[in-house]
Short mmCIF file of C-alpha atoms in Angstrom, two decimals:
data_model
loop_
_atom_site.label_atom_id
_atom_site.label_comp_id
_atom_site.label_asym_id
_atom_site.label_seq_id
_atom_site.Cartn_x
_atom_site.Cartn_y
_atom_site.Cartn_z
CA MET B 18 157.51 81.13 59.50
CA ARG B 19 160.10 83.73 58.75
CA THR B 20 161.19 85.88 61.65
CA HIS B 21 161.97 89.66 60.84
CA HIS B 22 165.83 90.65 61.72
CA ASP B 23 166.94 93.76 61.49
CA THR B 24 170.25 95.32 60.59
CA ASP B 25 171.50 98.46 62.10
CA VAL B 26 174.21 100.72 60.75
CA SER B 27 177.06 98.92 62.19
CA GLY B 28 175.69 95.62 60.04
CA ARG B 29 174.65 94.10 63.56
CA ARG B 30 171.93 91.43 62.87
CA ARG B 31 169.06 92.62 65.58
CA ASN B 32 166.70 89.47 67.16
CA GLY B 33 166.43 90.65 70.78
CA ALA B 34 169.66 89.35 71.85
CA ASP B 35 172.85 91.75 73.05
CA GLN B 36 175.54 89.90 71.40
CA ASP B 37 174.53 89.17 67.43
CA LEU B 38 177.51 89.39 64.85
CA THR B 39 177.86 92.27 62.71
CA THR B 40 178.38 91.76 59.17
CA ALA B 41 181.94 91.53 59.34
CA GLU B 42 182.02 89.36 62.48
CA ALA B 43 179.67 86.64 60.70
CA ALA B 44 181.90 86.57 57.27
CA GLN B 45 185.02 85.94 59.35
CA ALA B 46 183.05 82.96 61.27
CA GLY B 47 181.91 81.46 57.90
CA LEU B 48 185.21 81.76 56.69
CA ARG B 49 186.99 80.23 59.66
CA HIS B 50 184.19 77.69 59.37
CA VAL B 51 185.17 76.60 55.48
CA ALA B 52 188.83 76.74 56.09
CA ASP B 53 188.62 74.18 59.23
CA LEU B 54 186.15 72.31 57.21
CA THR B 55 187.89 71.67 54.10
CA GLY B 56 191.44 72.51 55.02
CA ASN B 57 191.84 74.58 51.82
CA GLU B 58 193.42 78.05 51.68
CA THR B 59 190.66 80.21 51.49
CA VAL B 60 190.73 83.03 48.67
CA GLY B 61 188.28 84.66 50.06
CA ILE B 62 184.69 86.30 51.05
CA VAL B 63 182.55 86.29 48.13
CA SER B 64 179.27 87.08 50.01
CA VAL B 65 177.46 87.66 53.11
CA GLU B 66 173.79 88.16 53.29
CA PRO B 67 171.51 87.62 56.23
CA SER B 68 169.36 84.09 56.08
CA ASP B 69 166.23 82.98 58.31
CA GLN B 70 168.58 81.59 60.98
CA GLY B 71 171.23 83.99 60.78
CA TRP B 72 173.77 84.38 57.89
CA LEU B 73 175.17 83.08 54.37
CA ILE B 74 178.55 83.16 53.89
CA GLY B 75 180.26 82.53 50.68
CA VAL B 76 183.84 81.30 50.65
CA GLU B 77 186.22 81.16 47.89
CA THR B 78 189.16 78.59 48.31
CA VAL B 79 191.93 76.46 46.37
CA GLU B 80 190.87 73.34 45.60
CA GLU B 81 194.08 71.92 43.76
CA ARG B 82 197.37 74.07 43.22
CA ARG B 83 198.93 73.58 39.72
CA VAL B 84 201.84 75.38 37.50
CA PRO B 85 200.91 78.00 36.45
CA SER B 86 198.59 78.96 39.16
CA SER B 87 196.28 80.14 36.36
CA THR B 88 195.04 76.87 36.06
CA ASP B 89 194.51 76.44 39.70
CA VAL B 90 190.90 75.17 40.41
CA LEU B 91 188.60 76.86 42.90
CA ALA B 92 185.76 76.26 44.57
CA LEU B 93 182.71 78.03 46.30
CA TYR B 94 181.27 77.02 49.35
CA THR B 95 178.49 78.99 51.28
CA ALA B 96 178.50 78.28 54.67
CA GLU B 97 175.33 79.22 57.10
CA ILE B 98 175.88 80.24 60.65
CA ASP B 99 173.60 81.12 63.50
CA LEU B 100 173.86 84.50 64.88
CA ASP B 101 176.48 83.22 67.64
CA GLY B 102 178.83 82.56 64.83
CA GLU B 103 178.22 78.58 64.84
CA LEU B 104 178.29 76.41 62.01
CA LEU B 105 175.22 75.22 60.98
CA SER B 106 175.48 73.78 57.41
CA TYR B 107 178.27 74.23 54.31
CA ARG B 108 178.35 73.08 51.27
CA ARG B 109 180.48 73.43 48.17
CA VAL B 110 178.85 74.91 45.14
CA ARG B 111 180.72 74.85 42.34
CA ARG B 112 184.40 74.29 41.02
CA TYR B 113 186.13 76.40 38.21
CA SER B 114 189.61 76.87 37.37
CA ARG B 115 191.37 80.39 38.23
CA GLY B 116 190.29 83.23 35.94
CA HIS B 117 186.92 81.90 34.74
CA GLY B 118 184.13 84.27 35.48
CA ASP B 119 180.42 83.40 36.54
CA ASP B 120 179.89 82.76 32.87
CA GLY B 121 182.99 80.08 32.20
CA VAL B 122 184.70 82.73 30.06
CA SER B 123 188.30 83.40 30.74
CA SER B 124 189.11 87.07 32.00
#
């Protein structure tokens, strides 16, 4: 059963608790969890969306540094965190060379 959560104008999820995370706080928590677990340098947050349990955060990391840097191998991870910022799950979704977009074509 899906629980309805509202998001107010500040990006704060409402589920009856007073200390829910804002969208920005959730994004930062997801980034920290991925960095801590993988040990990879993070490039940035690429997505944030509400989920049934809290938030889904997409984080891009550097998997392998290469010379030149345009040949670095990057990875996209998705972290699911609860409304308190605790990690529920994470997984690597994709690995790719820097400069290749979603369609696999060099940019």
